[in-house]
Amino acid sequence: MKKIFTLSFILSVFLLLSSNVYSKANKNLACPTASINYAGTPFCTSINNPQTVTLTGTDAFTGGFFTSTAGLFIDSLTGAITPNLSMPGTYIVTYTIAPDGTCSGAITTTMITILPSQSITLTSSSANRTVCPNEVIMNINFAITNGTGAAVTGLPPGVTGAYAAGTFTIFGTPTASGVYTYTITTTGSCPPVATATGTITVSDSPIASVNSSTICPGSTATVTAIPSSSGTYTYSWTVPPGVTNPGNVASFSTTVGGTYSVVLTNTSTSCSGSSASGTVTVMPNSENFSLFCNTINASQVNFDWNNITGITTFYYSYSINGGPIMNGSQAAPSSLTITNNGQPVTFTISGSGSVCVAPVTITCGNLGIHENLKNGISISPNPVIDILNIKNHQIINKVTAHNQLGQKVLQKEFNSSEIQLNFSDLKPGIYFISIDSENKQSSYKIIKQ
């Protein structure tokens, strides 16, 4: 019995001593601690080299393994990640040290971000457009990813752009026509940069010229708009007051002086040009012009007119006994001889220069010299105040008077060789009378006082 007690006591002491030794040893043993860090975060997807992890800790902190949330390409043993094999996003990386029976293990985490490459997308309405010269260009709208800004090049001359929040705000208007390809380049931390291109077509501005004309009163001028290049255009005219607007036509006629302006619009591009103008000048008529004729001989008559200062060209036409009309013109000479072989000649003349001569028409008789001598005509007084006396060896059938403008002012029929013509109602000036007698006709210049 004594031996059993002694053995039990010795065993109890040993167990107590062993427990104390174990307790002291356990107090000196520390479990591992660890931390991980990826110095390069955030990483760009353009990086194709593995990026290492920095692992620090105490005691036996190595030998663990690495895991992450889905989408990150990671080496579970080394913790190295490969950005270009990963999806853009933010990830939690976990480092785990397994329990060893003494320690419960260790777990530490860190966050990393994989950034996508820069990209840019133009909106369809901004990509390509056509504008007119001097038209303000609409803003260029686009969307960028992983870019902190953008720059634009290649805009038309006279146009600049400022970037803010996904939009290039345009200042200025294009100063030259043409097709311009612009490029938008992103700026940001992750290469490569992204670019997007579009075109801005600046159409030509329709340019026109309008002719100018100088005409005499009563004459017609043709006003024409001439485009500088071929195409289909609409015409918008501005005309002087009182003139009926011709509408959408390239050319029209007018007798009114003034400024005629037009704006052309290209029907293909809807672009309008600047206003172009031409001037129609109506010169004044000379008030002192006179025309008369003389019989030279039995075969010729001579038409005389006073040579007005300012007339550079005289235009005439005549017909012999109702035959074909002959036309001509001449400068300084103030007379014209026509061979009529005794036939009546109807003669019309006008003139232009710094002043005009309105058309004046007279008919010269066919009396030759011998007939004039035989059948002489007496006209008195000349100048006349009221009554003009005319005597002829033949019966006078009709007397017609015209003013200097060729307007008929008096006509009387008679059946006598002596007649009186009342000039009292006519204004003072120069008149031309035609005397018809027995199918003969002669003309005279009369001055009315």
CSV table of C-alpha atoms in Angstrom, one decimal:
chain,number,residue,atom,x,y,z
A,1,MET,CA,0.0,0.0,0.0
A,2,LYS,CA,2.9,2.3,0.8
A,3,LYS,CA,4.6,1.6,-2.4
A,4,ILE,CA,1.5,2.4,-4.4
A,5,PHE,CA,1.2,5.8,-2.7
A,6,THR,CA,4.8,6.6,-3.3
A,7,LEU,CA,4.5,5.7,-7.0
A,8,SER,CA,1.5,7.9,-7.3
A,9,PHE,CA,3.2,10.8,-5.7
A,10,ILE,CA,6.2,10.5,-7.9
A,11,LEU,CA,4.0,10.4,-11.1
A,12,SER,CA,2.0,13.4,-9.9
A,13,VAL,CA,5.2,15.4,-9.4
A,14,PHE,CA,6.5,14.5,-12.8
A,15,LEU,CA,3.3,15.5,-14.5
A,16,LEU,CA,3.3,18.8,-12.7
A,17,LEU,CA,6.8,19.5,-13.7
A,18,SER,CA,6.1,18.5,-17.3
A,19,SER,CA,3.1,20.8,-17.4
A,20,ASN,CA,5.2,23.7,-16.1
A,21,VAL,CA,7.8,23.0,-18.8
A,22,TYR,CA,5.3,22.9,-21.6
A,23,SER,CA,3.6,26.0,-20.3
A,24,LYS,CA,6.9,27.9,-20.3
A,25,ALA,CA,7.8,26.6,-23.9
A,26,ASN,CA,4.3,27.6,-25.1
A,27,LYS,CA,4.7,31.1,-23.8
A,28,ASN,CA,7.9,31.6,-25.9
A,29,LEU,CA,6.3,30.4,-29.3
A,30,ALA,CA,4.7,33.3,-31.6
A,31,CYS,CA,2.3,32.6,-34.5
A,32,PRO,CA,3.2,34.2,-37.9
A,33,THR,CA,1.8,37.6,-39.1
A,34,ALA,CA,1.8,38.8,-42.7
A,35,SER,CA,0.9,41.8,-45.0
A,36,ILE,CA,1.0,42.1,-48.8
A,37,ASN,CA,1.2,45.1,-51.1
A,38,TYR,CA,1.3,45.8,-54.9
A,39,ALA,CA,3.2,49.0,-55.3
A,40,GLY,CA,2.2,49.6,-58.9
A,41,THR,CA,-1.6,49.7,-58.4
A,42,PRO,CA,-3.5,50.8,-60.4
A,43,PHE,CA,-2.2,48.8,-63.3
A,44,CYS,CA,-3.0,49.3,-67.0
A,45,THR,CA,-4.1,46.5,-69.1
A,46,SER,CA,-1.4,47.4,-71.5
A,47,ILE,CA,1.2,45.9,-69.1
A,48,ASN,CA,2.1,42.4,-70.1
A,49,ASN,CA,4.8,41.7,-67.5
A,50,PRO,CA,4.0,40.0,-64.2
A,51,GLN,CA,3.8,42.4,-61.3
A,52,THR,CA,5.2,41.1,-58.1
A,53,VAL,CA,3.8,41.4,-54.6
A,54,THR,CA,5.7,42.7,-51.6
A,55,LEU,CA,5.2,40.2,-48.7
A,56,THR,CA,6.2,41.2,-45.1
A,57,GLY,CA,5.5,39.7,-41.7
A,58,THR,CA,6.8,38.1,-38.5
A,59,ASP,CA,7.9,34.6,-37.6
A,60,ALA,CA,7.1,32.0,-40.3
A,61,PHE,CA,5.0,34.2,-42.6
A,62,THR,CA,6.0,32.6,-45.8
A,63,GLY,CA,4.7,29.4,-47.4
A,64,GLY,CA,1.1,30.7,-47.8
A,65,PHE,CA,-0.9,30.9,-51.0
A,66,PHE,CA,-2.6,33.7,-52.9
A,67,THR,CA,-6.2,34.0,-54.1
A,68,SER,CA,-8.3,36.9,-55.6
A,69,THR,CA,-11.8,37.7,-56.7
A,70,ALA,CA,-12.7,36.5,-60.2
A,71,GLY,CA,-11.2,38.2,-63.2
A,72,LEU,CA,-7.6,38.8,-62.0
A,73,PHE,CA,-4.8,36.7,-63.5
A,74,ILE,CA,-2.7,35.8,-60.4
A,75,ASP,CA,0.0,33.2,-59.5
A,76,SER,CA,-1.3,31.5,-56.4
A,77,LEU,CA,2.2,30.6,-55.2
A,78,THR,CA,4.1,33.9,-55.9
A,79,GLY,CA,1.2,36.3,-55.9
A,80,ALA,CA,2.4,37.9,-59.1
A,81,ILE,CA,-0.4,39.3,-61.3
A,82,THR,CA,-0.4,39.8,-65.1
A,83,PRO,CA,-2.5,43.0,-66.0
A,84,ASN,CA,-2.9,42.3,-69.7
A,85,LEU,CA,-4.4,38.9,-69.0
A,86,SER,CA,-6.8,40.3,-66.4
A,87,MET,CA,-10.1,42.0,-66.8
A,88,PRO,CA,-10.4,45.7,-65.9
A,89,GLY,CA,-11.8,46.2,-62.4
A,90,THR,CA,-11.0,46.3,-58.7
A,91,TYR,CA,-9.9,43.1,-56.9
A,92,ILE,CA,-9.3,41.8,-53.4
A,93,VAL,CA,-6.1,39.7,-53.2
A,94,THR,CA,-5.9,37.4,-50.2
A,95,TYR,CA,-2.8,35.8,-48.7
A,96,THR,CA,-3.5,32.7,-46.5
A,97,ILE,CA,-1.1,30.8,-44.2
A,98,ALA,CA,-2.7,27.5,-43.2
A,99,PRO,CA,-3.0,26.4,-39.5
A,100,ASP,CA,-0.2,24.1,-38.3
A,101,GLY,CA,-1.8,22.6,-35.2
A,102,THR,CA,0.0,25.1,-33.0
A,103,CYS,CA,-1.2,28.4,-34.6
A,104,SER,CA,-4.6,28.9,-36.3
A,105,GLY,CA,-2.9,30.4,-39.4
A,106,ALA,CA,-2.9,33.9,-40.8
A,107,ILE,CA,-4.9,35.8,-43.5
A,108,THR,CA,-4.2,39.2,-45.0
A,109,THR,CA,-5.7,41.1,-47.9
A,110,THR,CA,-5.1,44.1,-50.2
A,111,MET,CA,-6.9,45.8,-53.1
A,112,ILE,CA,-5.6,46.4,-56.6
A,113,THR,CA,-7.2,48.0,-59.6
A,114,ILE,CA,-6.7,47.1,-63.3
A,115,LEU,CA,-7.5,50.0,-65.6
A,116,PRO,CA,-8.7,49.5,-69.1
A,117,SER,CA,-6.9,51.0,-72.1
A,118,GLN,CA,-8.0,54.4,-73.3
A,119,SER,CA,-10.8,54.4,-75.9
A,120,ILE,CA,-13.0,57.1,-77.6
A,121,THR,CA,-16.3,56.9,-79.4
A,122,LEU,CA,-17.7,59.7,-81.6
A,123,THR,CA,-21.4,60.2,-81.7
A,124,SER,CA,-22.8,59.6,-85.2
A,125,SER,CA,-24.0,63.1,-85.6
A,126,SER,CA,-20.6,64.5,-84.8
A,127,ALA,CA,-18.4,62.2,-86.9
A,128,ASN,CA,-19.0,63.6,-90.4
A,129,ARG,CA,-20.8,66.7,-91.4
A,130,THR,CA,-21.1,69.3,-94.2
A,131,VAL,CA,-21.2,73.0,-93.4
A,132,CYS,CA,-21.3,76.2,-95.4
A,133,PRO,CA,-18.6,78.8,-95.3
A,134,ASN,CA,-18.9,81.2,-92.4
A,135,GLU,CA,-21.3,78.8,-90.7
A,136,VAL,CA,-20.6,78.0,-87.0
A,137,ILE,CA,-19.8,74.3,-86.7
A,138,MET,CA,-21.7,72.3,-84.2
A,139,ASN,CA,-19.9,70.9,-81.2
A,140,ILE,CA,-18.2,67.6,-81.5
A,141,ASN,CA,-19.6,65.1,-79.0
A,142,PHE,CA,-17.8,61.9,-78.0
A,143,ALA,CA,-17.3,59.4,-75.1
A,144,ILE,CA,-13.9,58.5,-73.7
A,145,THR,CA,-13.0,55.6,-71.4
A,146,ASN,CA,-10.0,55.8,-68.9
A,147,GLY,CA,-9.0,59.1,-70.3
A,148,THR,CA,-8.5,62.3,-68.4
A,149,GLY,CA,-8.8,64.6,-71.4
A,150,ALA,CA,-8.6,64.9,-75.2
A,151,ALA,CA,-7.0,67.1,-77.9
A,152,VAL,CA,-8.2,67.7,-81.4
A,153,THR,CA,-6.2,68.4,-84.6
A,154,GLY,CA,-7.1,68.9,-88.3
A,155,LEU,CA,-10.0,71.3,-87.9
A,156,PRO,CA,-10.7,73.7,-90.8
A,157,PRO,CA,-8.8,77.0,-90.8
A,158,GLY,CA,-10.5,79.6,-88.6
A,159,VAL,CA,-12.0,77.0,-86.3
A,160,THR,CA,-10.7,75.9,-82.9
A,161,GLY,CA,-12.0,73.5,-80.2
A,162,ALA,CA,-11.8,73.4,-76.4
A,163,TYR,CA,-12.4,70.1,-74.6
A,164,ALA,CA,-14.6,69.7,-71.5
A,165,ALA,CA,-16.6,66.7,-70.3
A,166,GLY,CA,-16.7,64.7,-73.5
A,167,THR,CA,-17.4,67.6,-75.8
A,168,PHE,CA,-15.3,69.8,-78.0
A,169,THR,CA,-16.9,73.2,-78.0
A,170,ILE,CA,-16.2,75.0,-81.3
A,171,PHE,CA,-15.2,78.7,-81.6
A,172,GLY,CA,-15.0,80.6,-85.0
A,173,THR,CA,-16.2,79.7,-88.5
A,174,PRO,CA,-14.3,78.1,-91.4
A,175,THR,CA,-12.5,80.5,-93.7
A,176,ALA,CA,-11.7,78.1,-96.6
A,177,SER,CA,-13.7,75.4,-98.4
A,178,GLY,CA,-12.5,71.8,-98.6
A,179,VAL,CA,-12.7,68.4,-96.9
A,180,TYR,CA,-10.9,68.4,-93.5
A,181,THR,CA,-10.2,65.2,-91.5
A,182,TYR,CA,-9.9,65.9,-87.8
A,183,THR,CA,-8.4,63.6,-85.2
A,184,ILE,CA,-9.3,63.4,-81.5
A,185,THR,CA,-6.6,62.0,-79.3
A,186,THR,CA,-7.2,61.0,-75.7
A,187,THR,CA,-4.9,61.9,-72.8
A,188,GLY,CA,-4.6,59.7,-69.6
A,189,SER,CA,-2.4,57.5,-67.5
A,190,CYS,CA,-2.8,54.2,-69.4
A,191,PRO,CA,-1.2,53.9,-72.8
A,192,PRO,CA,-1.8,53.5,-75.6
A,193,VAL,CA,-3.7,56.7,-76.4
A,194,ALA,CA,-7.0,56.3,-78.3
A,195,THR,CA,-7.9,58.2,-81.4
A,196,ALA,CA,-11.0,58.9,-83.4
A,197,THR,CA,-11.4,60.7,-86.7
A,198,GLY,CA,-14.2,62.4,-88.6
A,199,THR,CA,-14.6,64.8,-91.5
A,200,ILE,CA,-15.9,68.3,-91.9
A,201,THR,CA,-16.7,69.3,-95.4
A,202,VAL,CA,-16.8,73.0,-96.0
A,203,SER,CA,-18.8,73.7,-99.2
A,204,ASP,CA,-17.9,76.4,-101.6
A,205,SER,CA,-19.8,79.6,-101.2
A,206,PRO,CA,-21.7,80.4,-104.4
A,207,ILE,CA,-20.2,83.5,-106.0
A,208,ALA,CA,-22.0,85.5,-108.6
A,209,SER,CA,-21.4,88.6,-110.7
A,210,VAL,CA,-24.1,90.8,-112.1
A,211,ASN,CA,-23.5,92.8,-115.2
A,212,SER,CA,-24.0,96.6,-115.4
A,213,SER,CA,-25.6,98.4,-118.3
A,214,THR,CA,-26.0,101.9,-119.6
A,215,ILE,CA,-29.1,102.5,-121.7
A,216,CYS,CA,-31.1,105.4,-123.1
A,217,PRO,CA,-34.6,106.2,-121.9
A,218,GLY,CA,-37.1,103.7,-123.3
A,219,SER,CA,-34.4,101.2,-124.1
A,220,THR,CA,-34.2,97.8,-122.4
A,221,ALA,CA,-31.3,96.4,-120.3
A,222,THR,CA,-30.8,92.7,-119.6
A,223,VAL,CA,-29.7,92.0,-116.1
A,224,THR,CA,-27.9,88.6,-115.7
A,225,ALA,CA,-26.4,86.8,-112.7
A,226,ILE,CA,-23.4,84.7,-113.6
A,227,PRO,CA,-22.3,82.0,-111.1
A,228,SER,CA,-18.5,81.6,-110.7
A,229,SER,CA,-18.8,77.8,-111.0
A,230,SER,CA,-21.2,75.3,-112.5
A,231,GLY,CA,-24.1,74.0,-110.5
A,232,THR,CA,-27.8,74.3,-109.9
A,233,TYR,CA,-28.8,77.5,-108.0
A,234,THR,CA,-31.8,79.5,-106.9
A,235,TYR,CA,-31.8,83.2,-107.4
A,236,SER,CA,-33.1,85.8,-104.9
A,237,TRP,CA,-33.2,89.3,-106.3
A,238,THR,CA,-33.4,92.7,-104.8
A,239,VAL,CA,-34.6,95.3,-107.3
A,240,PRO,CA,-35.1,99.1,-107.2
A,241,PRO,CA,-38.4,100.4,-105.8
A,242,GLY,CA,-41.3,100.2,-108.3
A,243,VAL,CA,-39.7,97.3,-110.2
A,244,THR,CA,-41.5,94.0,-110.2
A,245,ASN,CA,-39.3,91.4,-108.7
A,246,PRO,CA,-38.4,88.8,-111.4
A,247,GLY,CA,-38.3,85.9,-108.9
A,248,ASN,CA,-36.1,82.8,-109.2
A,249,VAL,CA,-34.5,83.5,-112.6
A,250,ALA,CA,-30.9,84.0,-113.7
A,251,SER,CA,-31.7,86.8,-116.2
A,252,PHE,CA,-34.4,89.3,-116.9
A,253,SER,CA,-35.0,92.6,-118.7
A,254,THR,CA,-35.7,96.1,-117.3
A,255,THR,CA,-36.1,99.7,-118.4
A,256,VAL,CA,-35.6,101.1,-114.9
A,257,GLY,CA,-32.3,102.4,-113.7
A,258,GLY,CA,-30.9,101.4,-110.3
A,259,THR,CA,-29.0,98.7,-108.4
A,260,TYR,CA,-30.0,95.0,-108.9
A,261,SER,CA,-28.7,92.6,-106.4
A,262,VAL,CA,-28.8,88.8,-106.1
A,263,VAL,CA,-28.0,86.1,-103.6
A,264,LEU,CA,-27.3,82.6,-105.0
A,265,THR,CA,-28.1,79.4,-103.1
A,266,ASN,CA,-26.6,76.1,-104.2
A,267,THR,CA,-29.5,73.6,-104.3
A,268,SER,CA,-27.2,70.6,-103.6
A,269,THR,CA,-25.5,72.1,-100.4
A,270,SER,CA,-28.1,74.7,-99.4
A,271,CYS,CA,-25.2,77.1,-99.0
A,272,SER,CA,-25.8,80.8,-99.9
A,273,GLY,CA,-23.2,83.2,-101.1
A,274,SER,CA,-22.8,86.9,-100.6
A,275,SER,CA,-24.9,89.4,-102.4
A,276,ALA,CA,-23.7,90.5,-105.8
A,277,SER,CA,-24.9,93.7,-107.5
A,278,GLY,CA,-25.0,95.4,-110.9
A,279,THR,CA,-26.2,98.8,-111.9
A,280,VAL,CA,-28.5,99.9,-114.7
A,281,THR,CA,-27.8,103.5,-115.7
A,282,VAL,CA,-30.4,105.3,-117.7
A,283,MET,CA,-28.8,108.3,-119.4
A,284,PRO,CA,-30.7,111.6,-119.9
A,285,ASN,CA,-32.1,112.5,-123.3
A,286,SER,CA,-30.7,115.5,-125.1
A,287,GLU,CA,-33.4,118.2,-125.4
A,288,ASN,CA,-31.7,120.1,-128.3
A,289,PHE,CA,-31.6,117.5,-130.9
A,290,SER,CA,-33.2,118.1,-134.3
A,291,LEU,CA,-33.3,116.2,-137.6
A,292,PHE,CA,-34.3,117.4,-141.1
A,293,CYS,CA,-33.8,116.4,-144.7
A,294,ASN,CA,-33.0,118.1,-147.9
A,295,THR,CA,-33.4,117.1,-151.5
A,296,ILE,CA,-30.0,117.1,-153.2
A,297,ASN,CA,-31.0,116.0,-156.7
A,298,ALA,CA,-33.6,113.8,-158.4
A,299,SER,CA,-31.8,110.7,-157.0
A,300,GLN,CA,-30.5,111.6,-153.6
A,301,VAL,CA,-31.7,113.1,-150.3
A,302,ASN,CA,-29.6,114.3,-147.4
A,303,PHE,CA,-30.5,113.9,-143.7
A,304,ASP,CA,-28.9,116.4,-141.3
A,305,TRP,CA,-28.9,116.5,-137.5
A,306,ASN,CA,-27.2,118.8,-135.1
A,307,ASN,CA,-24.1,117.3,-133.5
A,308,ILE,CA,-24.9,117.3,-129.8
A,309,THR,CA,-22.0,117.4,-127.4
A,310,GLY,CA,-21.8,114.2,-125.4
A,311,ILE,CA,-23.2,112.0,-128.2
A,312,THR,CA,-20.5,109.5,-129.2
A,313,THR,CA,-22.5,107.2,-131.5
A,314,PHE,CA,-25.6,107.8,-133.7
A,315,TYR,CA,-27.7,104.8,-134.7
A,316,TYR,CA,-30.0,105.1,-137.7
A,317,SER,CA,-32.3,103.0,-139.9
A,318,TYR,CA,-34.2,103.9,-143.0
A,319,SER,CA,-36.5,102.4,-145.5
A,320,ILE,CA,-37.0,103.5,-149.2
A,321,ASN,CA,-40.6,103.5,-150.3
A,322,GLY,CA,-41.5,100.9,-147.6
A,323,GLY,CA,-38.8,98.5,-148.7
A,324,PRO,CA,-36.3,96.6,-146.5
A,325,ILE,CA,-35.0,98.4,-143.4
A,326,MET,CA,-31.3,99.3,-143.5
A,327,ASN,CA,-29.4,99.9,-140.3
A,328,GLY,CA,-26.2,101.6,-139.5
A,329,SER,CA,-24.3,103.8,-137.1
A,330,GLN,CA,-21.7,106.5,-137.2
A,331,ALA,CA,-19.9,108.8,-134.9
A,332,ALA,CA,-19.1,112.5,-135.3
A,333,PRO,CA,-20.5,113.2,-138.8
A,334,SER,CA,-23.9,114.9,-138.5
A,335,SER,CA,-25.4,114.1,-141.9
A,336,LEU,CA,-26.1,111.1,-144.2
A,337,THR,CA,-26.8,111.1,-147.9
A,338,ILE,CA,-29.1,108.4,-149.3
A,339,THR,CA,-29.7,107.5,-152.9
A,340,ASN,CA,-33.4,107.1,-153.2
A,341,ASN,CA,-34.0,107.5,-156.9
A,342,GLY,CA,-36.8,109.8,-156.2
A,343,GLN,CA,-38.6,107.5,-153.8
A,344,PRO,CA,-39.8,108.6,-150.3
A,345,VAL,CA,-37.4,107.7,-147.5
A,346,THR,CA,-38.5,107.1,-143.9
A,347,PHE,CA,-35.5,107.8,-141.7
A,348,THR,CA,-35.1,107.1,-137.9
A,349,ILE,CA,-32.1,108.1,-135.8
A,350,SER,CA,-31.1,107.9,-132.2
A,351,GLY,CA,-27.8,108.4,-130.3
A,352,SER,CA,-26.0,107.6,-127.1
A,353,GLY,CA,-23.0,108.8,-125.1
A,354,SER,CA,-23.1,110.7,-121.9
A,355,VAL,CA,-26.6,111.7,-123.1
A,356,CYS,CA,-29.1,110.0,-125.4
A,357,VAL,CA,-31.1,111.0,-128.4
A,358,ALA,CA,-34.5,109.5,-128.3
A,359,PRO,CA,-35.6,107.9,-131.6
A,360,VAL,CA,-36.7,110.6,-134.1
A,361,THR,CA,-38.4,109.7,-137.4
A,362,ILE,CA,-39.1,111.8,-140.5
A,363,THR,CA,-40.1,111.0,-144.0
A,364,CYS,CA,-38.3,112.9,-146.8
A,365,GLY,CA,-40.2,113.7,-150.0
A,366,ASN,CA,-39.2,112.4,-153.4
A,367,LEU,CA,-39.2,115.7,-155.2
A,368,GLY,CA,-36.1,116.1,-157.2
A,369,ILE,CA,-34.5,119.4,-158.1
A,370,HIS,CA,-36.3,119.9,-161.4
A,371,GLU,CA,-39.6,119.3,-159.7
A,372,ASN,CA,-38.8,121.7,-157.0
A,373,LEU,CA,-37.9,124.3,-159.5
A,374,LYS,CA,-41.1,123.7,-161.4
A,375,ASN,CA,-43.3,123.2,-158.5
A,376,GLY,CA,-41.7,125.4,-155.9
A,377,ILE,CA,-43.1,125.5,-152.4
A,378,SER,CA,-43.3,128.7,-150.3
A,379,ILE,CA,-43.4,128.5,-146.5
A,380,SER,CA,-43.7,131.6,-144.3
A,381,PRO,CA,-43.1,132.9,-141.8
A,382,ASN,CA,-40.3,130.7,-140.4
A,383,PRO,CA,-39.8,131.1,-137.5
A,384,VAL,CA,-43.6,131.1,-136.9
A,385,ILE,CA,-45.6,132.3,-133.9
A,386,ASP,CA,-49.1,131.0,-134.8
A,387,ILE,CA,-50.1,130.7,-138.5
A,388,LEU,CA,-47.8,129.0,-141.0
A,389,ASN,CA,-48.6,129.8,-144.7
A,390,ILE,CA,-47.8,127.2,-147.3
A,391,LYS,CA,-48.1,127.7,-151.1
A,392,ASN,CA,-47.5,125.1,-153.7
A,393,HIS,CA,-47.9,124.9,-157.5
A,394,GLN,CA,-49.6,121.5,-156.8
A,395,ILE,CA,-52.6,120.6,-154.7
A,396,ILE,CA,-51.6,120.0,-151.1
A,397,ASN,CA,-53.3,116.8,-149.8
A,398,LYS,CA,-51.9,116.5,-146.3
A,399,VAL,CA,-49.5,118.2,-143.9
A,400,THR,CA,-48.0,116.3,-140.9
A,401,ALA,CA,-45.8,117.9,-138.1
A,402,HIS,CA,-43.5,116.0,-135.8
A,403,ASN,CA,-41.5,117.3,-132.8
A,404,GLN,CA,-37.8,116.5,-132.2
A,405,LEU,CA,-38.7,113.3,-130.5
A,406,GLY,CA,-40.4,112.0,-133.6
A,407,GLN,CA,-43.8,112.4,-132.1
A,408,LYS,CA,-46.7,113.4,-134.3
A,409,VAL,CA,-48.1,116.7,-133.0
A,410,LEU,CA,-50.3,117.9,-135.9
A,411,GLN,CA,-51.8,116.5,-139.0
A,412,LYS,CA,-54.3,118.2,-141.4
A,413,GLU,CA,-55.8,117.1,-144.7
A,414,PHE,CA,-56.3,119.7,-147.5
A,415,ASN,CA,-57.3,120.0,-151.1
A,416,SER,CA,-55.8,123.3,-152.0
A,417,SER,CA,-52.5,124.7,-153.2
A,418,GLU,CA,-52.5,127.4,-150.6
A,419,ILE,CA,-53.1,126.5,-147.0
A,420,GLN,CA,-52.7,127.8,-143.4
A,421,LEU,CA,-51.4,125.6,-140.6
A,422,ASN,CA,-52.2,126.7,-137.0
A,423,PHE,CA,-49.1,126.4,-134.7
A,424,SER,CA,-50.5,128.4,-131.9
A,425,ASP,CA,-51.2,125.4,-129.7
A,426,LEU,CA,-47.6,124.0,-130.0
A,427,LYS,CA,-44.8,124.7,-127.6
A,428,PRO,CA,-41.8,126.7,-128.8
A,429,GLY,CA,-39.2,124.6,-130.4
A,430,ILE,CA,-38.2,122.9,-133.6
A,431,TYR,CA,-40.7,120.9,-135.7
A,432,PHE,CA,-40.6,119.1,-139.0
A,433,ILE,CA,-43.4,119.1,-141.4
A,434,SER,CA,-44.1,116.7,-144.3
A,435,ILE,CA,-46.1,118.0,-147.2
A,436,ASP,CA,-48.0,115.5,-149.3
A,437,SER,CA,-49.1,116.7,-152.8
A,438,GLU,CA,-50.1,114.6,-155.7
A,439,ASN,CA,-48.3,111.5,-154.3
A,440,LYS,CA,-45.2,113.6,-153.8
A,441,GLN,CA,-43.7,114.4,-150.3
A,442,SER,CA,-41.2,116.9,-149.1
A,443,SER,CA,-40.0,117.8,-145.6
A,444,TYR,CA,-39.1,121.1,-143.9
A,445,LYS,CA,-37.7,122.3,-140.7
A,446,ILE,CA,-39.9,124.8,-138.8
A,447,ILE,CA,-39.0,126.9,-135.8
A,448,LYS,CA,-41.9,127.7,-133.5
A,449,GLN,CA,-41.5,130.8,-131.3
